[in-house]
């Protein structure tokens, strides 16, 4: 069986090969642009951002594995082969790492870590009294899927109150849940810190813009770990400059890498992180893909399938 890989660049192939040799020695791994590869020999693909039309040129392809949890970079291909499962990469380590990142970002905002980092860079003893215990701030999570649910659980374990918003209503112990467009204003009014863990879809594009930001309590924090296309960066900067937002941790941008002239880089109230919210090890991802392939070969249902009707 042949698995063709386009994730992490050609330099990552030897590591992918070593990982799959450990967990699925029956799979033969080939680089995406290998000139000696016969397209008709490929059974599976592991990709992040394939060039549009390329997957459609693999006539024997049976399943596509995203190398991340969000597969918008694959689903955007207008020639994406239909009727072939597209599997999001959501091993346990992915949700654990995202929960860790979200907890770190929320605590960074409530402790004003950005102010401390700026003062340290100046060699200044900038004594101040952080105004709140994190447990006195309510965190609102937009998107209660695999990532949002784990983040909610980990924040709750820190004693931080959590509310959540999703497309369909959820029932979660200790988390007040809101749903749909009708539930959005009530949800936003509760968020001292807003965390975005939504997928990129037509509905979520541009959602983090001036109207949404104005609906948050004054001085709220923002953690954006969804997708860059969901935010209007000038609106975020304006909200920070006016005091409507007190700080932001932004992990995703459009485009990526963030251009050198972006106002986000030097903004005193923005922490920029380079799309590292959750990056499970290659071994963990290889184990997950290998397990999915085993299940698929047995005719079992695959987990975390992309649904083209919903768009995520
Ligand atoms: P899931 O598909 O498991 O969950 C998506 C959640 O978003 C669901 O709760 C869904 O609602 C909700 N949702 C979708 N559309 C809407 C909408 N229009 N209105 C309200 N709620 C909506 O995805 P994951 O949790 O695995 O991942 C979420 C996203 O996080 C990824 O798509 C990716 O963009 C981002 N991500 C970023 C990473 C990073 O490193 N920065 C790493 C991993 C993921 P419902 O429950 O009703 O279906
Ligand atoms: C993502 C990921 O979807 O890194 O952003 O998993």
mmCIF file of C-alpha atoms and ligand atoms in Angstrom:
data_model
loop_
_atom_site.group_PDB
_atom_site.id
_atom_site.type_symbol
_atom_site.label_atom_id
_atom_site.label_comp_id
_atom_site.label_asym_id
_atom_site.label_seq_id
_atom_site.Cartn_x
_atom_site.Cartn_y
_atom_site.Cartn_z
ATOM 1 C CA UNK A 1 0.000 0.000 0.000
ATOM 2 C CA UNK A 2 1.344 3.430 -0.905
ATOM 3 C CA UNK A 3 0.843 6.570 1.186
ATOM 4 C CA UNK A 4 1.935 9.765 -0.524
ATOM 5 C CA UNK A 5 2.944 12.597 1.833
ATOM 6 C CA UNK A 6 2.897 16.371 1.490
ATOM 7 C CA UNK A 7 3.270 17.785 4.979
ATOM 8 C CA UNK A 8 6.248 19.567 6.490
ATOM 9 C CA UNK A 9 8.129 19.799 3.183
ATOM 10 C CA UNK A 10 10.343 17.189 1.547
ATOM 11 C CA UNK A 11 12.846 17.547 4.420
ATOM 12 C CA UNK A 12 10.254 16.000 6.757
ATOM 13 C CA UNK A 13 9.859 12.831 4.670
ATOM 14 C CA UNK A 14 12.624 10.808 6.404
ATOM 15 C CA UNK A 15 10.999 11.512 9.788
ATOM 16 C CA UNK A 16 7.560 10.534 8.453
ATOM 17 C CA UNK A 17 9.107 7.354 7.017
ATOM 18 C CA UNK A 18 10.728 6.486 10.346
ATOM 19 C CA UNK A 19 7.456 7.099 12.221
ATOM 20 C CA UNK A 20 5.365 4.982 9.832
ATOM 21 C CA UNK A 21 8.040 2.244 9.788
ATOM 22 C CA UNK A 22 7.432 1.992 13.539
ATOM 23 C CA UNK A 23 3.629 1.950 13.502
ATOM 24 C CA UNK A 24 2.661 0.616 10.053
ATOM 25 C CA UNK A 25 5.588 -1.133 8.310
ATOM 26 C CA UNK A 26 3.251 -2.412 5.592
ATOM 27 C CA UNK A 27 2.825 1.151 4.265
ATOM 28 C CA UNK A 28 5.290 2.451 1.708
ATOM 29 C CA UNK A 29 5.778 6.217 2.045
ATOM 30 C CA UNK A 30 6.515 8.368 -0.991
ATOM 31 C CA UNK A 31 7.121 12.101 -1.376
ATOM 32 C CA UNK A 32 4.355 14.056 -3.087
ATOM 33 C CA UNK A 33 6.608 15.363 -5.862
ATOM 34 C CA UNK A 34 8.608 12.151 -6.357
ATOM 35 C CA UNK A 35 9.123 12.080 -10.165
ATOM 36 C CA UNK A 36 9.352 8.267 -10.097
ATOM 37 C CA UNK A 37 5.947 7.887 -8.400
ATOM 38 C CA UNK A 38 3.228 6.309 -10.536
ATOM 39 C CA UNK A 39 0.018 8.264 -9.654
ATOM 40 C CA UNK A 40 -2.029 5.116 -10.305
ATOM 41 C CA UNK A 41 -0.211 3.300 -7.497
ATOM 42 C CA UNK A 42 -1.241 5.633 -4.661
ATOM 43 C CA UNK A 43 -3.791 4.358 -2.112
ATOM 44 C CA UNK A 44 -3.717 7.100 0.516
ATOM 45 C CA UNK A 45 -2.564 10.715 0.825
ATOM 46 C CA UNK A 46 -1.402 12.645 3.913
ATOM 47 C CA UNK A 47 -1.470 16.349 3.078
ATOM 48 C CA UNK A 48 -1.837 19.865 4.515
ATOM 49 C CA UNK A 49 -2.134 22.180 1.488
ATOM 50 C CA UNK A 50 -2.104 20.185 -1.767
ATOM 51 C CA UNK A 51 -2.067 22.165 -4.997
ATOM 52 C CA UNK A 52 -5.645 22.302 -6.362
ATOM 53 C CA UNK A 53 -6.332 19.466 -8.799
ATOM 54 C CA UNK A 54 -3.419 17.260 -7.707
ATOM 55 C CA UNK A 55 -5.459 14.830 -5.565
ATOM 56 C CA UNK A 56 -7.879 14.337 -8.461
ATOM 57 C CA UNK A 57 -4.948 13.027 -10.507
ATOM 58 C CA UNK A 58 -4.502 10.001 -8.202
ATOM 59 C CA UNK A 59 -7.011 7.565 -9.771
ATOM 60 C CA UNK A 60 -6.738 4.806 -7.129
ATOM 61 C CA UNK A 61 -6.885 7.147 -4.104
ATOM 62 C CA UNK A 62 -9.094 5.689 -1.355
ATOM 63 C CA UNK A 63 -8.828 8.156 1.531
ATOM 64 C CA UNK A 64 -7.273 11.561 2.218
ATOM 65 C CA UNK A 65 -5.742 12.357 5.615
ATOM 66 C CA UNK A 66 -5.261 15.962 6.670
ATOM 67 C CA UNK A 67 -2.058 16.458 8.651
ATOM 68 C CA UNK A 68 -3.930 18.989 10.827
ATOM 69 C CA UNK A 69 -7.325 19.186 12.481
ATOM 70 C CA UNK A 70 -8.581 21.880 10.116
ATOM 71 C CA UNK A 71 -8.784 20.630 6.537
ATOM 72 C CA UNK A 72 -9.944 23.884 4.910
ATOM 73 C CA UNK A 73 -6.695 23.983 2.879
ATOM 74 C CA UNK A 74 -7.666 20.648 1.314
ATOM 75 C CA UNK A 75 -11.427 21.180 1.043
ATOM 76 C CA UNK A 76 -10.838 24.448 -0.851
ATOM 77 C CA UNK A 77 -9.650 22.413 -3.867
ATOM 78 C CA UNK A 78 -12.451 22.756 -6.440
ATOM 79 C CA UNK A 79 -11.387 19.409 -7.939
ATOM 80 C CA UNK A 80 -11.285 17.529 -4.616
ATOM 81 C CA UNK A 81 -12.287 13.946 -5.436
ATOM 82 C CA UNK A 82 -15.842 13.408 -4.150
ATOM 83 C CA UNK A 83 -16.923 10.231 -2.423
ATOM 84 C CA UNK A 84 -13.474 9.684 -0.876
ATOM 85 C CA UNK A 85 -13.246 10.169 2.908
ATOM 86 C CA UNK A 86 -11.317 13.226 4.072
ATOM 87 C CA UNK A 87 -10.151 12.643 7.644
ATOM 88 C CA UNK A 88 -9.167 15.444 10.057
ATOM 89 C CA UNK A 89 -6.118 14.700 12.189
ATOM 90 C CA UNK A 90 -7.330 14.698 15.779
ATOM 91 C CA UNK A 91 -5.227 12.319 17.877
ATOM 92 C CA UNK A 92 -5.489 12.752 21.676
ATOM 93 C CA UNK A 93 -2.212 14.692 21.771
ATOM 94 C CA UNK A 94 -3.722 17.328 19.457
ATOM 95 C CA UNK A 95 -6.558 18.239 21.803
ATOM 96 C CA UNK A 96 -4.261 18.042 24.842
ATOM 97 C CA UNK A 97 -1.779 20.458 23.227
ATOM 98 C CA UNK A 98 -4.577 22.816 22.202
ATOM 99 C CA UNK A 99 -5.994 22.797 25.738
ATOM 100 C CA UNK A 100 -2.517 23.634 27.049
ATOM 101 C CA UNK A 101 -2.124 26.459 24.529
ATOM 102 C CA UNK A 102 -5.532 27.954 25.297
ATOM 103 C CA UNK A 103 -4.884 27.781 29.058
ATOM 104 C CA UNK A 104 -1.474 29.442 28.547
ATOM 105 C CA UNK A 105 -3.001 32.176 26.346
ATOM 106 C CA UNK A 106 -5.875 32.882 28.751
ATOM 107 C CA UNK A 107 -3.478 33.069 31.704
ATOM 108 C CA UNK A 108 -1.080 35.264 29.681
ATOM 109 C CA UNK A 109 -3.900 37.726 29.082
ATOM 110 C CA UNK A 110 -5.195 37.729 32.626
ATOM 111 C CA UNK A 111 -1.634 38.106 34.049
ATOM 112 C CA UNK A 112 -0.674 40.667 31.333
ATOM 113 C CA UNK A 113 2.387 38.665 30.286
ATOM 114 C CA UNK A 114 2.851 40.897 27.235
ATOM 115 C CA UNK A 115 3.383 43.940 29.475
ATOM 116 C CA UNK A 116 5.966 41.994 31.484
ATOM 117 C CA UNK A 117 7.795 40.821 28.337
ATOM 118 C CA UNK A 118 7.976 44.390 26.997
ATOM 119 C CA UNK A 119 9.264 45.699 30.337
ATOM 120 C CA UNK A 120 11.890 42.942 30.535
ATOM 121 C CA UNK A 121 13.091 43.739 27.005
ATOM 122 C CA UNK A 122 13.665 47.349 28.226
ATOM 123 C CA UNK A 123 15.297 46.168 31.457
ATOM 124 C CA UNK A 124 12.509 47.938 33.374
ATOM 125 C CA UNK A 125 11.123 46.906 36.797
ATOM 126 C CA UNK A 126 7.524 47.696 35.838
ATOM 127 C CA UNK A 127 5.732 46.770 39.082
ATOM 128 C CA UNK A 128 1.955 46.540 38.692
ATOM 129 C CA UNK A 129 -0.925 44.793 40.362
ATOM 130 C CA UNK A 130 -2.768 42.487 37.937
ATOM 131 C CA UNK A 131 -6.397 43.434 38.537
ATOM 132 C CA UNK A 132 -8.035 39.994 38.424
ATOM 133 C CA UNK A 133 -7.531 36.408 39.435
ATOM 134 C CA UNK A 134 -8.060 34.336 36.272
ATOM 135 C CA UNK A 135 -10.861 32.544 38.107
ATOM 136 C CA UNK A 136 -12.742 35.855 38.275
ATOM 137 C CA UNK A 137 -12.881 36.092 34.453
ATOM 138 C CA UNK A 138 -15.293 34.100 32.323
ATOM 139 C CA UNK A 139 -13.816 32.531 29.202
ATOM 140 C CA UNK A 140 -16.121 32.047 26.219
ATOM 141 C CA UNK A 141 -15.180 29.402 23.681
ATOM 142 C CA UNK A 142 -16.554 29.722 20.149
ATOM 143 C CA UNK A 143 -16.568 26.214 18.704
ATOM 144 C CA UNK A 144 -17.251 23.294 21.017
ATOM 145 C CA UNK A 145 -15.742 20.547 18.868
ATOM 146 C CA UNK A 146 -12.763 18.337 19.648
ATOM 147 C CA UNK A 147 -10.496 21.310 20.405
ATOM 148 C CA UNK A 148 -13.043 23.516 22.152
ATOM 149 C CA UNK A 149 -14.316 20.767 24.445
ATOM 150 C CA UNK A 150 -10.832 19.786 25.636
ATOM 151 C CA UNK A 151 -9.921 23.435 26.177
ATOM 152 C CA UNK A 152 -13.109 23.958 28.190
ATOM 153 C CA UNK A 153 -12.311 20.972 30.411
ATOM 154 C CA UNK A 154 -8.764 22.159 31.056
ATOM 155 C CA UNK A 155 -9.842 25.731 31.851
ATOM 156 C CA UNK A 156 -12.501 24.412 34.238
ATOM 157 C CA UNK A 157 -9.803 22.341 35.960
ATOM 158 C CA UNK A 158 -7.961 25.629 36.621
ATOM 159 C CA UNK A 159 -11.085 26.988 38.307
ATOM 160 C CA UNK A 160 -11.902 29.339 35.417
ATOM 161 C CA UNK A 161 -15.608 29.788 34.552
ATOM 162 C CA UNK A 162 -16.367 28.795 30.941
ATOM 163 C CA UNK A 163 -19.268 29.438 28.573
ATOM 164 C CA UNK A 164 -19.487 28.020 25.053
ATOM 165 C CA UNK A 165 -21.068 28.651 21.670
ATOM 166 C CA UNK A 166 -21.553 26.252 18.775
ATOM 167 C CA UNK A 167 -23.791 25.721 15.759
ATOM 168 C CA UNK A 168 -25.874 23.034 17.486
ATOM 169 C CA UNK A 169 -26.531 23.272 21.218
ATOM 170 C CA UNK A 170 -24.373 21.224 23.579
ATOM 171 C CA UNK A 171 -25.027 20.078 27.145
ATOM 172 C CA UNK A 172 -21.795 20.235 29.168
ATOM 173 C CA UNK A 173 -21.338 19.882 32.885
ATOM 174 C CA UNK A 174 -20.408 23.235 34.405
ATOM 175 C CA UNK A 175 -20.384 25.081 31.069
ATOM 176 C CA UNK A 176 -23.301 27.264 30.023
ATOM 177 C CA UNK A 177 -23.862 26.615 26.330
ATOM 178 C CA UNK A 178 -25.271 28.907 23.661
ATOM 179 C CA UNK A 179 -26.011 28.032 20.049
ATOM 180 C CA UNK A 180 -26.542 29.567 16.625
ATOM 181 C CA UNK A 181 -26.973 33.166 15.545
ATOM 182 C CA UNK A 182 -29.729 33.717 18.124
ATOM 183 C CA UNK A 183 -27.432 32.644 20.963
ATOM 184 C CA UNK A 184 -24.440 34.738 19.901
ATOM 185 C CA UNK A 185 -25.239 38.104 21.581
ATOM 186 C CA UNK A 186 -25.977 36.484 24.960
ATOM 187 C CA UNK A 187 -22.779 34.442 24.682
ATOM 188 C CA UNK A 188 -20.569 37.396 23.738
ATOM 189 C CA UNK A 189 -21.916 39.511 26.605
ATOM 190 C CA UNK A 190 -20.515 36.887 29.007
ATOM 191 C CA UNK A 191 -16.985 36.629 27.569
ATOM 192 C CA UNK A 192 -14.255 38.392 29.573
ATOM 193 C CA UNK A 193 -11.914 36.429 27.329
ATOM 194 C CA UNK A 194 -13.105 35.154 23.937
ATOM 195 C CA UNK A 195 -11.401 32.076 22.483
ATOM 196 C CA UNK A 196 -12.088 31.267 18.826
ATOM 197 C CA UNK A 197 -11.852 27.588 17.920
ATOM 198 C CA UNK A 198 -14.143 27.651 14.920
ATOM 199 C CA UNK A 199 -13.372 25.995 11.568
ATOM 200 C CA UNK A 200 -12.995 28.172 8.467
ATOM 201 C CA UNK A 201 -16.335 28.103 6.626
ATOM 202 C CA UNK A 202 -18.438 30.572 4.656
ATOM 203 C CA UNK A 203 -20.330 31.350 7.897
ATOM 204 C CA UNK A 204 -17.252 31.984 10.043
ATOM 205 C CA UNK A 205 -15.225 34.029 7.531
ATOM 206 C CA UNK A 206 -14.704 37.547 8.933
ATOM 207 C CA UNK A 207 -16.665 36.801 12.119
ATOM 208 C CA UNK A 208 -14.088 38.465 14.394
ATOM 209 C CA UNK A 209 -14.755 41.997 13.254
ATOM 210 C CA UNK A 210 -15.912 45.307 14.762
ATOM 211 C CA UNK A 211 -19.573 44.300 15.454
ATOM 212 C CA UNK A 212 -18.589 41.141 17.331
ATOM 213 C CA UNK A 213 -15.803 42.910 19.238
ATOM 214 C CA UNK A 214 -18.196 45.701 20.261
ATOM 215 C CA UNK A 215 -20.539 43.066 21.754
ATOM 216 C CA UNK A 216 -17.895 41.881 24.241
ATOM 217 C CA UNK A 217 -17.612 43.419 27.713
ATOM 218 C CA UNK A 218 -15.234 46.407 27.664
ATOM 219 C CA UNK A 219 -11.634 45.345 28.246
ATOM 220 C CA UNK A 220 -12.146 41.742 27.118
ATOM 221 C CA UNK A 221 -9.267 39.579 25.927
ATOM 222 C CA UNK A 222 -9.123 37.662 22.645
ATOM 223 C CA UNK A 223 -7.452 34.346 21.845
ATOM 224 C CA UNK A 224 -7.639 33.467 18.152
ATOM 225 C CA UNK A 225 -6.631 29.890 17.354
ATOM 226 C CA UNK A 226 -9.192 29.135 14.615
ATOM 227 C CA UNK A 227 -8.201 30.420 11.181
ATOM 228 C CA UNK A 228 -6.841 33.749 9.953
ATOM 229 C CA UNK A 229 -9.704 34.292 7.484
ATOM 230 C CA UNK A 230 -12.043 34.611 10.461
ATOM 231 C CA UNK A 231 -10.504 37.869 11.698
ATOM 232 C CA UNK A 232 -10.388 41.440 10.440
ATOM 233 C CA UNK A 233 -7.020 42.477 11.825
ATOM 234 C CA UNK A 234 -7.533 46.270 11.508
ATOM 235 C CA UNK A 235 -10.747 45.914 13.580
ATOM 236 C CA UNK A 236 -8.853 44.007 16.269
ATOM 237 C CA UNK A 237 -6.122 46.658 16.343
ATOM 238 C CA UNK A 238 -8.751 49.430 16.564
ATOM 239 C CA UNK A 239 -10.512 47.626 19.443
ATOM 240 C CA UNK A 240 -7.183 47.276 21.279
ATOM 241 C CA UNK A 241 -6.296 50.928 20.710
ATOM 242 C CA UNK A 242 -9.688 52.102 22.006
ATOM 243 C CA UNK A 243 -9.564 49.863 25.104
ATOM 244 C CA UNK A 244 -12.537 47.767 23.994
ATOM 245 C CA UNK A 245 -10.065 44.872 23.978
ATOM 246 C CA UNK A 246 -7.334 44.730 26.625
ATOM 247 C CA UNK A 247 -5.119 42.191 24.856
ATOM 248 C CA UNK A 248 -4.991 39.536 22.176
ATOM 249 C CA UNK A 249 -3.099 36.328 21.519
ATOM 250 C CA UNK A 250 -3.237 35.638 17.787
ATOM 251 C CA UNK A 251 -1.977 32.282 16.495
ATOM 252 C CA UNK A 252 -3.483 32.274 13.005
ATOM 253 C CA UNK A 253 -3.336 34.829 10.212
ATOM 254 C CA UNK A 254 -4.298 35.377 6.617
ATOM 255 C CA UNK A 255 -1.846 35.111 4.967
ATOM 256 C CA UNK A 256 0.676 32.986 6.839
ATOM 257 C CA UNK A 257 3.491 33.664 7.535
ATOM 258 C CA UNK A 258 2.322 37.043 8.867
ATOM 259 C CA UNK A 259 3.826 39.721 6.582
ATOM 260 C CA UNK A 260 6.740 41.712 8.012
ATOM 261 C CA UNK A 261 4.806 45.002 7.783
ATOM 262 C CA UNK A 262 1.793 43.789 9.795
ATOM 263 C CA UNK A 263 0.870 46.098 12.694
ATOM 264 C CA UNK A 264 0.391 42.976 14.836
ATOM 265 C CA UNK A 265 4.143 42.344 15.210
ATOM 266 C CA UNK A 266 4.970 45.378 17.327
ATOM 267 C CA UNK A 267 1.587 46.068 18.900
ATOM 268 C CA UNK A 268 2.055 46.341 22.685
ATOM 269 C CA UNK A 269 -1.149 44.430 23.386
ATOM 270 C CA UNK A 270 -0.831 41.638 20.805
ATOM 271 C CA UNK A 271 1.089 38.419 21.301
ATOM 272 C CA UNK A 272 1.838 36.833 17.924
ATOM 273 C CA UNK A 273 2.406 33.071 17.801
ATOM 274 C CA UNK A 274 3.249 31.260 14.524
ATOM 275 C CA UNK A 275 0.301 28.835 14.168
ATOM 276 C CA UNK A 276 1.508 26.522 16.919
ATOM 277 C CA UNK A 277 -1.715 26.204 18.911
ATOM 278 C CA UNK A 278 -1.625 22.458 18.530
ATOM 279 C CA UNK A 279 1.045 20.515 16.720
ATOM 280 C CA UNK A 280 1.153 16.865 17.765
ATOM 281 C CA UNK A 281 4.386 14.978 17.095
ATOM 282 C CA UNK A 282 4.791 13.203 13.748
ATOM 283 C CA UNK A 283 4.843 9.869 15.557
ATOM 284 C CA UNK A 284 1.477 10.604 17.182
ATOM 285 C CA UNK A 285 0.006 11.659 13.831
ATOM 286 C CA UNK A 286 1.484 8.609 12.081
ATOM 287 C CA UNK A 287 -0.058 6.367 14.752
ATOM 288 C CA UNK A 288 -3.439 8.034 14.236
ATOM 289 C CA UNK A 289 -3.306 7.728 10.418
ATOM 290 C CA UNK A 290 -2.106 4.113 10.618
ATOM 291 C CA UNK A 291 -4.956 3.275 12.987
ATOM 292 C CA UNK A 292 -7.479 4.925 10.645
ATOM 293 C CA UNK A 293 -6.100 2.971 7.666
ATOM 294 C CA UNK A 294 -6.391 -0.300 9.597
ATOM 295 C CA UNK A 295 -9.995 0.512 10.471
ATOM 296 C CA UNK A 296 -10.754 1.609 6.917
ATOM 297 C CA UNK A 297 -9.306 -1.604 5.478
ATOM 298 C CA UNK A 298 -11.613 -3.540 7.822
ATOM 299 C CA UNK A 299 -14.597 -1.549 6.535
ATOM 300 C CA UNK A 300 -15.113 0.315 9.825
ATOM 301 C CA UNK A 301 -16.323 3.920 10.083
ATOM 302 C CA UNK A 302 -13.564 6.520 10.272
ATOM 303 C CA UNK A 303 -13.435 9.203 12.994
ATOM 304 C CA UNK A 304 -13.327 12.973 12.461
ATOM 305 C CA UNK A 305 -14.605 12.941 8.896
ATOM 306 C CA UNK A 306 -14.946 16.225 7.014
ATOM 307 C CA UNK A 307 -18.566 16.794 6.064
ATOM 308 C CA UNK A 308 -18.887 18.719 2.764
ATOM 309 C CA UNK A 309 -22.501 19.666 3.577
ATOM 310 C CA UNK A 310 -21.499 21.437 6.825
ATOM 311 C CA UNK A 311 -18.195 22.659 5.390
ATOM 312 C CA UNK A 312 -16.113 21.347 8.319
HETATM 313 P P1 LIG B 1 -14.671 20.362 15.130
HETATM 314 O O1 LIG B 1 -15.230 20.167 13.775
HETATM 315 O O2 LIG B 1 -14.570 19.184 16.060
HETATM 316 O O3 LIG B 1 -15.540 21.472 15.903
HETATM 317 C C1 LIG B 1 -15.958 22.653 15.290
HETATM 318 C C2 LIG B 1 -16.876 23.392 16.244
HETATM 319 O O4 LIG B 1 -17.235 24.646 15.657
HETATM 320 C C3 LIG B 1 -18.186 22.640 16.505
HETATM 321 O O5 LIG B 1 -18.586 22.812 17.842
HETATM 322 C C4 LIG B 1 -19.156 23.347 15.566
HETATM 323 O O6 LIG B 1 -20.524 23.304 15.981
HETATM 324 C C5 LIG B 1 -18.660 24.766 15.656
HETATM 325 N N1 LIG B 1 -19.101 25.550 14.505
HETATM 326 C C6 LIG B 1 -18.850 25.338 13.193
HETATM 327 N N2 LIG B 1 -19.465 26.273 12.438
HETATM 328 C C7 LIG B 1 -20.124 27.085 13.310
HETATM 329 C C8 LIG B 1 -20.952 28.220 13.137
HETATM 330 N N3 LIG B 1 -21.245 28.728 11.927
HETATM 331 N N4 LIG B 1 -21.487 28.787 14.241
HETATM 332 C C9 LIG B 1 -21.223 28.289 15.475
HETATM 333 N N5 LIG B 1 -20.451 27.209 15.705
HETATM 334 C C10 LIG B 1 -19.896 26.617 14.621
HETATM 335 O O7 LIG B 1 -13.245 21.046 14.960
HETATM 336 P P2 LIG B 1 -12.004 21.032 15.959
HETATM 337 O O8 LIG B 1 -12.471 21.390 17.316
HETATM 338 O O9 LIG B 1 -11.203 19.806 15.790
HETATM 339 O O10 LIG B 1 -11.128 22.231 15.334
HETATM 340 C C11 LIG B 1 -11.688 23.508 15.183
HETATM 341 C C12 LIG B 1 -10.771 24.401 14.378
HETATM 342 O O11 LIG B 1 -9.657 24.780 15.159
HETATM 343 C C13 LIG B 1 -10.144 23.778 13.138
HETATM 344 O O12 LIG B 1 -11.050 23.739 12.054
HETATM 345 C C14 LIG B 1 -8.987 24.711 12.878
HETATM 346 O O13 LIG B 1 -9.430 25.807 12.120
HETATM 347 C C15 LIG B 1 -8.617 25.186 14.276
HETATM 348 N N6 LIG B 1 -7.364 24.556 14.707
HETATM 349 C C16 LIG B 1 -6.268 25.362 14.872
HETATM 350 C C17 LIG B 1 -5.074 24.842 15.298
HETATM 351 C C18 LIG B 1 -3.917 25.725 15.554
HETATM 352 O O14 LIG B 1 -2.798 25.217 15.730
HETATM 353 N N7 LIG B 1 -4.110 27.033 15.620
HETATM 354 C C19 LIG B 1 -4.913 23.401 15.555
HETATM 355 C C20 LIG B 1 -6.146 22.652 15.389
HETATM 356 C C21 LIG B 1 -7.315 23.220 14.979
HETATM 357 P P3 LIG B 1 -21.308 21.888 16.125
HETATM 358 O O15 LIG B 1 -20.740 21.262 17.390
HETATM 359 O O16 LIG B 1 -22.704 22.283 16.271
HETATM 360 O O17 LIG B 1 -20.984 21.094 14.891
HETATM 361 C C1 LIG B 2 -4.619 23.060 12.306
HETATM 362 C C2 LIG B 2 -3.653 22.137 12.864
HETATM 363 O O1 LIG B 2 -5.685 22.618 11.868
HETATM 364 O O2 LIG B 2 -2.497 22.550 13.036
HETATM 365 O O3 LIG B 2 -4.357 24.268 12.311
HETATM 366 O O4 LIG B 2 -4.020 21.019 13.228
#
